[in-house]
Amino acid sequence: MAQAETVVSGPDGDDVPTVEEIANVAEKHEAAREEYNEGARVKRAARKVLYRAPTGIYGPWAVSWVQPSRRDWDWEAIAAF
């Protein structure tokens, strides 16, 4: 465990969390960060396969491809308006 850094500024008042509370939530935060990163790695690996798959039913999963909802704005018409 790393040595705590010197606090330069922080909250003033009576509602400052205890050392135990801070340590507990910091541990939970780190676990959530690691879980999020692992999920992102799994999703990237899955996309490599799924993006090559044709539309169809694969076991209980349906894979289909849809047109993106991105709009192409008619900037000349907007400017004329």
mmCIF file of N, CA, C and O in Angstrom:
data_model
loop_
_atom_site.group_PDB
_atom_site.id
_atom_site.type_symbol
_atom_site.label_atom_id
_atom_site.label_comp_id
_atom_site.label_asym_id
_atom_site.label_seq_id
_atom_site.Cartn_x
_atom_site.Cartn_y
_atom_site.Cartn_z
ATOM 1 N N MET A 1 0.841 -1.176 0.000
ATOM 2 C CA MET A 1 0.000 0.000 0.000
ATOM 3 C C MET A 1 0.882 1.234 0.000
ATOM 4 O O MET A 1 1.868 1.310 0.717
ATOM 5 N N ALA A 2 0.527 2.215 -0.815
ATOM 6 C CA ALA A 2 1.330 3.418 -0.959
ATOM 7 C C ALA A 2 1.142 4.341 0.235
ATOM 8 O O ALA A 2 0.089 4.369 0.859
ATOM 9 N N GLN A 3 2.179 5.077 0.529
ATOM 10 C CA GLN A 3 2.126 6.076 1.594
ATOM 11 C C GLN A 3 1.218 7.209 1.152
ATOM 12 O O GLN A 3 1.235 7.616 -0.002
ATOM 13 N N ALA A 4 0.375 7.706 2.038
ATOM 14 C CA ALA A 4 -0.544 8.798 1.716
ATOM 15 C C ALA A 4 0.238 10.061 1.398
ATOM 16 O O ALA A 4 1.264 10.340 2.016
ATOM 17 N N GLU A 5 -0.258 10.805 0.422
ATOM 18 C CA GLU A 5 0.369 12.069 0.067
ATOM 19 C C GLU A 5 -0.093 13.149 1.038
ATOM 20 O O GLU A 5 -1.114 13.018 1.691
ATOM 21 N N THR A 6 0.653 14.230 1.123
ATOM 22 C CA THR A 6 0.281 15.352 1.962
ATOM 23 C C THR A 6 -0.908 16.068 1.329
ATOM 24 O O THR A 6 -0.903 16.366 0.145
ATOM 25 N N VAL A 7 -1.926 16.330 2.127
ATOM 26 C CA VAL A 7 -3.113 17.019 1.641
ATOM 27 C C VAL A 7 -2.825 18.507 1.581
ATOM 28 O O VAL A 7 -2.412 19.103 2.573
ATOM 29 N N VAL A 8 -3.029 19.089 0.414
ATOM 30 C CA VAL A 8 -2.799 20.516 0.248
ATOM 31 C C VAL A 8 -4.047 21.291 0.637
ATOM 32 O O VAL A 8 -3.975 22.303 1.295
ATOM 33 N N SER A 9 -5.215 20.800 0.219
ATOM 34 C CA SER A 9 -6.456 21.432 0.609
ATOM 35 C C SER A 9 -7.529 20.360 0.661
ATOM 36 O O SER A 9 -7.383 19.292 0.088
ATOM 37 N N GLY A 10 -8.574 20.638 1.332
ATOM 38 C CA GLY A 10 -9.644 19.674 1.465
ATOM 39 C C GLY A 10 -10.850 20.322 2.096
ATOM 40 O O GLY A 10 -10.849 21.516 2.393
ATOM 41 N N PRO A 11 -11.895 19.532 2.310
ATOM 42 C CA PRO A 11 -13.115 20.115 2.878
ATOM 43 C C PRO A 11 -12.913 20.523 4.334
ATOM 44 O O PRO A 11 -12.168 19.897 5.079
ATOM 45 N N ASP A 12 -13.569 21.583 4.689
ATOM 46 C CA ASP A 12 -13.568 22.034 6.081
ATOM 47 C C ASP A 12 -14.943 21.751 6.659
ATOM 48 O O ASP A 12 -15.932 21.733 5.951
ATOM 49 N N GLY A 13 -15.009 21.500 7.922
ATOM 50 C CA GLY A 13 -16.306 21.311 8.560
ATOM 51 C C GLY A 13 -16.378 20.003 9.312
ATOM 52 O O GLY A 13 -15.392 19.284 9.479
ATOM 53 N N ASP A 14 -17.587 19.701 9.767
ATOM 54 C CA ASP A 14 -17.786 18.524 10.601
ATOM 55 C C ASP A 14 -18.154 17.281 9.800
ATOM 56 O O ASP A 14 -18.247 16.198 10.360
ATOM 57 N N ASP A 15 -18.396 17.421 8.491
ATOM 58 C CA ASP A 15 -18.868 16.304 7.684
ATOM 59 C C ASP A 15 -17.730 15.605 6.934
ATOM 60 O O ASP A 15 -17.923 15.099 5.841
ATOM 61 N N VAL A 16 -16.535 15.590 7.496
ATOM 62 C CA VAL A 16 -15.391 14.939 6.870
ATOM 63 C C VAL A 16 -15.455 13.448 7.185
ATOM 64 O O VAL A 16 -15.648 13.055 8.328
ATOM 65 N N PRO A 17 -15.337 12.569 6.146
ATOM 66 C CA PRO A 17 -15.406 11.130 6.402
ATOM 67 C C PRO A 17 -14.218 10.643 7.219
ATOM 68 O O PRO A 17 -13.156 11.249 7.218
ATOM 69 N N THR A 18 -14.424 9.513 7.875
ATOM 70 C CA THR A 18 -13.354 8.936 8.688
ATOM 71 C C THR A 18 -12.343 8.252 7.783
ATOM 72 O O THR A 18 -12.603 7.987 6.609
ATOM 73 N N VAL A 19 -11.200 7.929 8.359
ATOM 74 C CA VAL A 19 -10.145 7.222 7.624
ATOM 75 C C VAL A 19 -10.671 5.884 7.124
ATOM 76 O O VAL A 19 -10.425 5.493 5.974
ATOM 77 N N GLU A 20 -11.431 5.184 7.956
ATOM 78 C CA GLU A 20 -11.977 3.879 7.576
ATOM 79 C C GLU A 20 -12.957 4.012 6.405
ATOM 80 O O GLU A 20 -12.957 3.190 5.489
ATOM 81 N N GLU A 21 -13.817 5.044 6.459
ATOM 82 C CA GLU A 21 -14.768 5.266 5.361
ATOM 83 C C GLU A 21 -14.042 5.540 4.044
ATOM 84 O O GLU A 21 -14.393 4.983 3.000
ATOM 85 N N ILE A 22 -13.038 6.378 4.112
ATOM 86 C CA ILE A 22 -12.275 6.723 2.910
ATOM 87 C C ILE A 22 -11.573 5.486 2.356
ATOM 88 O O ILE A 22 -11.624 5.216 1.159
ATOM 89 N N ALA A 23 -10.930 4.711 3.229
ATOM 90 C CA ALA A 23 -10.235 3.505 2.780
ATOM 91 C C ALA A 23 -11.212 2.500 2.171
ATOM 92 O O ALA A 23 -10.924 1.876 1.142
ATOM 93 N N ASN A 24 -12.397 2.351 2.779
ATOM 94 C CA ASN A 24 -13.398 1.415 2.293
ATOM 95 C C ASN A 24 -13.889 1.801 0.898
ATOM 96 O O ASN A 24 -13.932 0.973 -0.011
ATOM 97 N N VAL A 25 -14.250 3.065 0.704
ATOM 98 C CA VAL A 25 -14.761 3.475 -0.601
ATOM 99 C C VAL A 25 -13.660 3.535 -1.654
ATOM 100 O O VAL A 25 -13.910 3.291 -2.834
ATOM 101 N N ALA A 26 -12.437 3.832 -1.236
ATOM 102 C CA ALA A 26 -11.318 3.821 -2.189
ATOM 103 C C ALA A 26 -11.101 2.399 -2.712
ATOM 104 O O ALA A 26 -10.848 2.206 -3.906
ATOM 105 N N GLU A 27 -11.206 1.405 -1.836
ATOM 106 C CA GLU A 27 -11.063 0.012 -2.255
ATOM 107 C C GLU A 27 -12.183 -0.382 -3.214
ATOM 108 O O GLU A 27 -11.948 -1.027 -4.236
ATOM 109 N N LYS A 28 -13.418 0.020 -2.901
ATOM 110 C CA LYS A 28 -14.548 -0.271 -3.784
ATOM 111 C C LYS A 28 -14.393 0.422 -5.130
ATOM 112 O O LYS A 28 -14.705 -0.145 -6.173
ATOM 113 N N HIS A 29 -13.902 1.648 -5.103
ATOM 114 C CA HIS A 29 -13.685 2.406 -6.337
ATOM 115 C C HIS A 29 -12.665 1.695 -7.220
ATOM 116 O O HIS A 29 -12.859 1.559 -8.434
ATOM 117 N N GLU A 30 -11.586 1.229 -6.637
ATOM 118 C CA GLU A 30 -10.546 0.526 -7.399
ATOM 119 C C GLU A 30 -11.083 -0.779 -7.978
ATOM 120 O O GLU A 30 -10.821 -1.111 -9.139
ATOM 121 N N ALA A 31 -11.873 -1.523 -7.208
ATOM 122 C CA ALA A 31 -12.461 -2.768 -7.701
ATOM 123 C C ALA A 31 -13.408 -2.492 -8.867
ATOM 124 O O ALA A 31 -13.406 -3.214 -9.874
ATOM 125 N N ALA A 32 -14.200 -1.435 -8.768
ATOM 126 C CA ALA A 32 -15.118 -1.074 -9.844
ATOM 127 C C ALA A 32 -14.354 -0.654 -11.090
ATOM 128 O O ALA A 32 -14.738 -0.994 -12.212
ATOM 129 N N ARG A 33 -13.253 0.074 -10.913
ATOM 130 C CA ARG A 33 -12.430 0.493 -12.051
ATOM 131 C C ARG A 33 -11.848 -0.717 -12.763
ATOM 132 O O ARG A 33 -11.882 -0.804 -13.996
ATOM 133 N N GLU A 34 -11.345 -1.669 -11.999
ATOM 134 C CA GLU A 34 -10.783 -2.879 -12.594
ATOM 135 C C GLU A 34 -11.859 -3.680 -13.331
ATOM 136 O O GLU A 34 -11.618 -4.194 -14.422
ATOM 137 N N GLU A 35 -13.048 -3.789 -12.743
ATOM 138 C CA GLU A 35 -14.151 -4.511 -13.376
ATOM 139 C C GLU A 35 -14.576 -3.817 -14.672
ATOM 140 O O GLU A 35 -14.823 -4.472 -15.691
ATOM 141 N N TYR A 36 -14.637 -2.498 -14.649
ATOM 142 C CA TYR A 36 -14.992 -1.731 -15.839
ATOM 143 C C TYR A 36 -13.970 -1.964 -16.950
ATOM 144 O O TYR A 36 -14.330 -2.188 -18.105
ATOM 145 N N ASN A 37 -12.681 -1.902 -16.603
ATOM 146 C CA ASN A 37 -11.628 -2.102 -17.599
ATOM 147 C C ASN A 37 -11.673 -3.509 -18.177
ATOM 148 O O ASN A 37 -11.483 -3.693 -19.383
ATOM 149 N N GLU A 38 -11.924 -4.514 -17.347
ATOM 150 C CA GLU A 38 -12.027 -5.884 -17.832
ATOM 151 C C GLU A 38 -13.219 -6.010 -18.774
ATOM 152 O O GLU A 38 -13.123 -6.657 -19.821
ATOM 153 N N GLY A 39 -14.337 -5.391 -18.435
ATOM 154 C CA GLY A 39 -15.505 -5.413 -19.305
ATOM 155 C C GLY A 39 -15.207 -4.776 -20.658
ATOM 156 O O GLY A 39 -15.629 -5.275 -21.701
ATOM 157 N N ALA A 40 -14.467 -3.681 -20.660
ATOM 158 C CA ALA A 40 -14.106 -3.012 -21.908
ATOM 159 C C ALA A 40 -13.212 -3.912 -22.758
ATOM 160 O O ALA A 40 -13.379 -3.981 -23.983
ATOM 161 N N ARG A 41 -12.280 -4.630 -22.128
ATOM 162 C CA ARG A 41 -11.409 -5.546 -22.879
ATOM 163 C C ARG A 41 -12.222 -6.673 -23.503
ATOM 164 O O ARG A 41 -12.018 -7.035 -24.666
ATOM 165 N N VAL A 42 -13.166 -7.234 -22.745
ATOM 166 C CA VAL A 42 -14.010 -8.322 -23.253
ATOM 167 C C VAL A 42 -14.859 -7.824 -24.416
ATOM 168 O O VAL A 42 -15.001 -8.511 -25.439
ATOM 169 N N LYS A 43 -15.431 -6.623 -24.293
ATOM 170 C CA LYS A 43 -16.256 -6.076 -25.360
ATOM 171 C C LYS A 43 -15.440 -5.856 -26.629
ATOM 172 O O LYS A 43 -15.915 -6.146 -27.736
ATOM 173 N N ARG A 44 -14.209 -5.343 -26.507
ATOM 174 C CA ARG A 44 -13.369 -5.134 -27.686
ATOM 175 C C ARG A 44 -13.074 -6.459 -28.386
ATOM 176 O O ARG A 44 -13.128 -6.550 -29.619
ATOM 177 N N ALA A 45 -12.770 -7.490 -27.606
ATOM 178 C CA ALA A 45 -12.500 -8.804 -28.189
ATOM 179 C C ALA A 45 -13.742 -9.371 -28.861
ATOM 180 O O ALA A 45 -13.657 -9.966 -29.941
ATOM 181 N N ALA A 46 -14.912 -9.190 -28.257
ATOM 182 C CA ALA A 46 -16.157 -9.695 -28.841
ATOM 183 C C ALA A 46 -16.480 -8.968 -30.141
ATOM 184 O O ALA A 46 -16.940 -9.577 -31.108
ATOM 185 N N ARG A 47 -16.242 -7.661 -30.186
ATOM 186 C CA ARG A 47 -16.529 -6.892 -31.398
ATOM 187 C C ARG A 47 -15.722 -7.391 -32.584
ATOM 188 O O ARG A 47 -16.204 -7.379 -33.717
ATOM 189 N N LYS A 48 -14.484 -7.813 -32.344
ATOM 190 C CA LYS A 48 -13.651 -8.311 -33.439
ATOM 191 C C LYS A 48 -14.317 -9.480 -34.145
ATOM 192 O O LYS A 48 -14.182 -9.643 -35.348
ATOM 193 N N VAL A 49 -15.030 -10.307 -33.400
ATOM 194 C CA VAL A 49 -15.745 -11.446 -33.990
ATOM 195 C C VAL A 49 -17.094 -11.000 -34.527
ATOM 196 O O VAL A 49 -17.461 -11.307 -35.668
ATOM 197 N N LEU A 50 -17.854 -10.269 -33.731
ATOM 198 C CA LEU A 50 -19.212 -9.896 -34.117
ATOM 199 C C LEU A 50 -19.243 -9.017 -35.366
ATOM 200 O O LEU A 50 -20.154 -9.140 -36.185
ATOM 201 N N TYR A 51 -18.272 -8.137 -35.534
ATOM 202 C CA TYR A 51 -18.271 -7.256 -36.696
ATOM 203 C C TYR A 51 -18.045 -8.020 -37.993
ATOM 204 O O TYR A 51 -18.339 -7.520 -39.063
ATOM 205 N N ARG A 52 -17.532 -9.243 -37.905
ATOM 206 C CA ARG A 52 -17.342 -10.068 -39.100
ATOM 207 C C ARG A 52 -18.511 -11.007 -39.333
ATOM 208 O O ARG A 52 -18.575 -11.682 -40.366
ATOM 209 N N ALA A 53 -19.451 -11.085 -38.388
ATOM 210 C CA ALA A 53 -20.561 -12.037 -38.474
ATOM 211 C C ALA A 53 -21.683 -11.484 -39.346
ATOM 212 O O ALA A 53 -22.063 -10.328 -39.216
ATOM 213 N N PRO A 54 -22.233 -12.320 -40.244
ATOM 214 C CA PRO A 54 -23.393 -11.877 -41.008
ATOM 215 C C PRO A 54 -24.646 -11.887 -40.130
ATOM 216 O O PRO A 54 -24.678 -12.526 -39.079
ATOM 217 N N THR A 55 -25.660 -11.166 -40.571
ATOM 218 C CA THR A 55 -26.936 -11.152 -39.869
ATOM 219 C C THR A 55 -27.474 -12.574 -39.768
ATOM 220 O O THR A 55 -27.414 -13.336 -40.720
ATOM 221 N N GLY A 56 -27.958 -12.928 -38.586
ATOM 222 C CA GLY A 56 -28.515 -14.264 -38.411
ATOM 223 C C GLY A 56 -28.766 -14.578 -36.954
ATOM 224 O O GLY A 56 -28.529 -13.759 -36.066
ATOM 225 N N ILE A 57 -29.242 -15.804 -36.717
ATOM 226 C CA ILE A 57 -29.507 -16.290 -35.366
ATOM 227 C C ILE A 57 -28.358 -17.215 -34.988
ATOM 228 O O ILE A 57 -28.037 -18.149 -35.716
ATOM 229 N N TYR A 58 -27.756 -16.955 -33.853
ATOM 230 C CA TYR A 58 -26.620 -17.733 -33.368
ATOM 231 C C TYR A 58 -26.951 -18.186 -31.953
ATOM 232 O O TYR A 58 -26.808 -17.414 -31.012
ATOM 233 N N GLY A 59 -27.411 -19.418 -31.819
ATOM 234 C CA GLY A 59 -27.864 -19.898 -30.516
ATOM 235 C C GLY A 59 -29.039 -19.033 -30.076
ATOM 236 O O GLY A 59 -29.963 -18.797 -30.843
ATOM 237 N N PRO A 60 -28.997 -18.520 -28.864
ATOM 238 C CA PRO A 60 -30.099 -17.666 -28.394
ATOM 239 C C PRO A 60 -29.952 -16.199 -28.824
ATOM 240 O O PRO A 60 -30.772 -15.364 -28.468
ATOM 241 N N TRP A 61 -28.925 -15.884 -29.603
ATOM 242 C CA TRP A 61 -28.631 -14.492 -29.943
ATOM 243 C C TRP A 61 -28.964 -14.190 -31.390
ATOM 244 O O TRP A 61 -28.657 -14.951 -32.298
ATOM 245 N N ALA A 62 -29.572 -13.034 -31.627
ATOM 246 C CA ALA A 62 -29.830 -12.545 -32.977
ATOM 247 C C ALA A 62 -28.838 -11.422 -33.265
ATOM 248 O O ALA A 62 -28.728 -10.461 -32.507
ATOM 249 N N VAL A 63 -28.099 -11.569 -34.354
ATOM 250 C CA VAL A 63 -27.149 -10.538 -34.771
ATOM 251 C C VAL A 63 -27.737 -9.857 -35.995
ATOM 252 O O VAL A 63 -28.121 -10.525 -36.960
ATOM 253 N N SER A 64 -27.855 -8.533 -35.929
ATOM 254 C CA SER A 64 -28.360 -7.780 -37.073
ATOM 255 C C SER A 64 -27.611 -6.459 -37.154
ATOM 256 O O SER A 64 -27.029 -5.999 -36.177
ATOM 257 N N TRP A 65 -27.658 -5.882 -38.323
ATOM 258 C CA TRP A 65 -26.950 -4.627 -38.555
ATOM 259 C C TRP A 65 -27.961 -3.583 -38.970
ATOM 260 O O TRP A 65 -28.821 -3.836 -39.812
ATOM 261 N N VAL A 66 -27.893 -2.417 -38.367
ATOM 262 C CA VAL A 66 -28.842 -1.343 -38.644
ATOM 263 C C VAL A 66 -28.094 -0.107 -39.124
ATOM 264 O O VAL A 66 -26.910 0.077 -38.823
ATOM 265 N N GLN A 67 -28.809 0.722 -39.860
ATOM 266 C CA GLN A 67 -28.253 1.979 -40.350
ATOM 267 C C GLN A 67 -28.001 2.901 -39.152
ATOM 268 O O GLN A 67 -28.868 3.049 -38.300
ATOM 269 N N PRO A 68 -26.847 3.522 -39.068
ATOM 270 C CA PRO A 68 -26.610 4.466 -37.971
ATOM 271 C C PRO A 68 -27.611 5.620 -38.029
ATOM 272 O O PRO A 68 -28.065 5.999 -39.106
ATOM 273 N N SER A 69 -27.925 6.176 -36.891
ATOM 274 C CA SER A 69 -28.902 7.268 -36.838
ATOM 275 C C SER A 69 -28.253 8.627 -37.036
ATOM 276 O O SER A 69 -28.895 9.651 -36.836
ATOM 277 N N ARG A 70 -27.010 8.645 -37.441
ATOM 278 C CA ARG A 70 -26.314 9.910 -37.638
ATOM 279 C C ARG A 70 -26.968 10.699 -38.774
ATOM 280 O O ARG A 70 -27.297 10.160 -39.819
ATOM 281 N N ARG A 71 -27.102 11.984 -38.576
ATOM 282 C CA ARG A 71 -27.735 12.848 -39.566
ATOM 283 C C ARG A 71 -26.667 13.562 -40.391
ATOM 284 O O ARG A 71 -25.630 13.956 -39.885
ATOM 285 N N ASP A 72 -26.990 13.760 -41.650
ATOM 286 C CA ASP A 72 -26.181 14.633 -42.488
ATOM 287 C C ASP A 72 -26.946 15.943 -42.618
ATOM 288 O O ASP A 72 -28.005 15.991 -43.236
ATOM 289 N N TRP A 73 -26.427 16.968 -42.007
ATOM 290 C CA TRP A 73 -27.117 18.255 -41.991
ATOM 291 C C TRP A 73 -26.947 18.961 -43.329
ATOM 292 O O TRP A 73 -25.885 18.931 -43.939
ATOM 293 N N ASP A 74 -27.995 19.610 -43.787
ATOM 294 C CA ASP A 74 -27.954 20.427 -44.983
ATOM 295 C C ASP A 74 -27.586 21.843 -44.550
ATOM 296 O O ASP A 74 -28.438 22.685 -44.254
ATOM 297 N N TRP A 75 -26.287 22.099 -44.474
ATOM 298 C CA TRP A 75 -25.805 23.353 -43.923
ATOM 299 C C TRP A 75 -26.221 24.564 -44.768
ATOM 300 O O TRP A 75 -26.447 25.650 -44.243
ATOM 301 N N GLU A 76 -26.328 24.375 -46.080
ATOM 302 C CA GLU A 76 -26.762 25.491 -46.936
ATOM 303 C C GLU A 76 -28.211 25.882 -46.623
ATOM 304 O O GLU A 76 -28.540 27.062 -46.551
ATOM 305 N N ALA A 77 -29.079 24.885 -46.428
ATOM 306 C CA ALA A 77 -30.470 25.178 -46.092
ATOM 307 C C ALA A 77 -30.567 25.817 -44.715
ATOM 308 O O ALA A 77 -31.383 26.736 -44.514
ATOM 309 N N ILE A 78 -29.749 25.366 -43.796
ATOM 310 C CA ILE A 78 -29.749 25.956 -42.448
ATOM 311 C C ILE A 78 -29.300 27.407 -42.516
ATOM 312 O O ILE A 78 -29.909 28.290 -41.905
ATOM 313 N N ALA A 79 -28.238 27.654 -43.282
ATOM 314 C CA ALA A 79 -27.739 29.021 -43.402
ATOM 315 C C ALA A 79 -28.757 29.925 -44.094
ATOM 316 O O ALA A 79 -28.925 31.096 -43.735
ATOM 317 N N ALA A 80 -29.468 29.370 -45.098
ATOM 318 C CA ALA A 80 -30.468 30.158 -45.815
ATOM 319 C C ALA A 80 -31.665 30.485 -44.926
ATOM 320 O O ALA A 80 -32.296 31.514 -45.094
ATOM 321 N N PHE A 81 -31.960 29.624 -43.992
ATOM 322 C CA PHE A 81 -33.098 29.811 -43.103
ATOM 323 C C PHE A 81 -32.832 30.989 -42.196
ATOM 324 O O PHE A 81 -33.593 31.820 -41.912
#
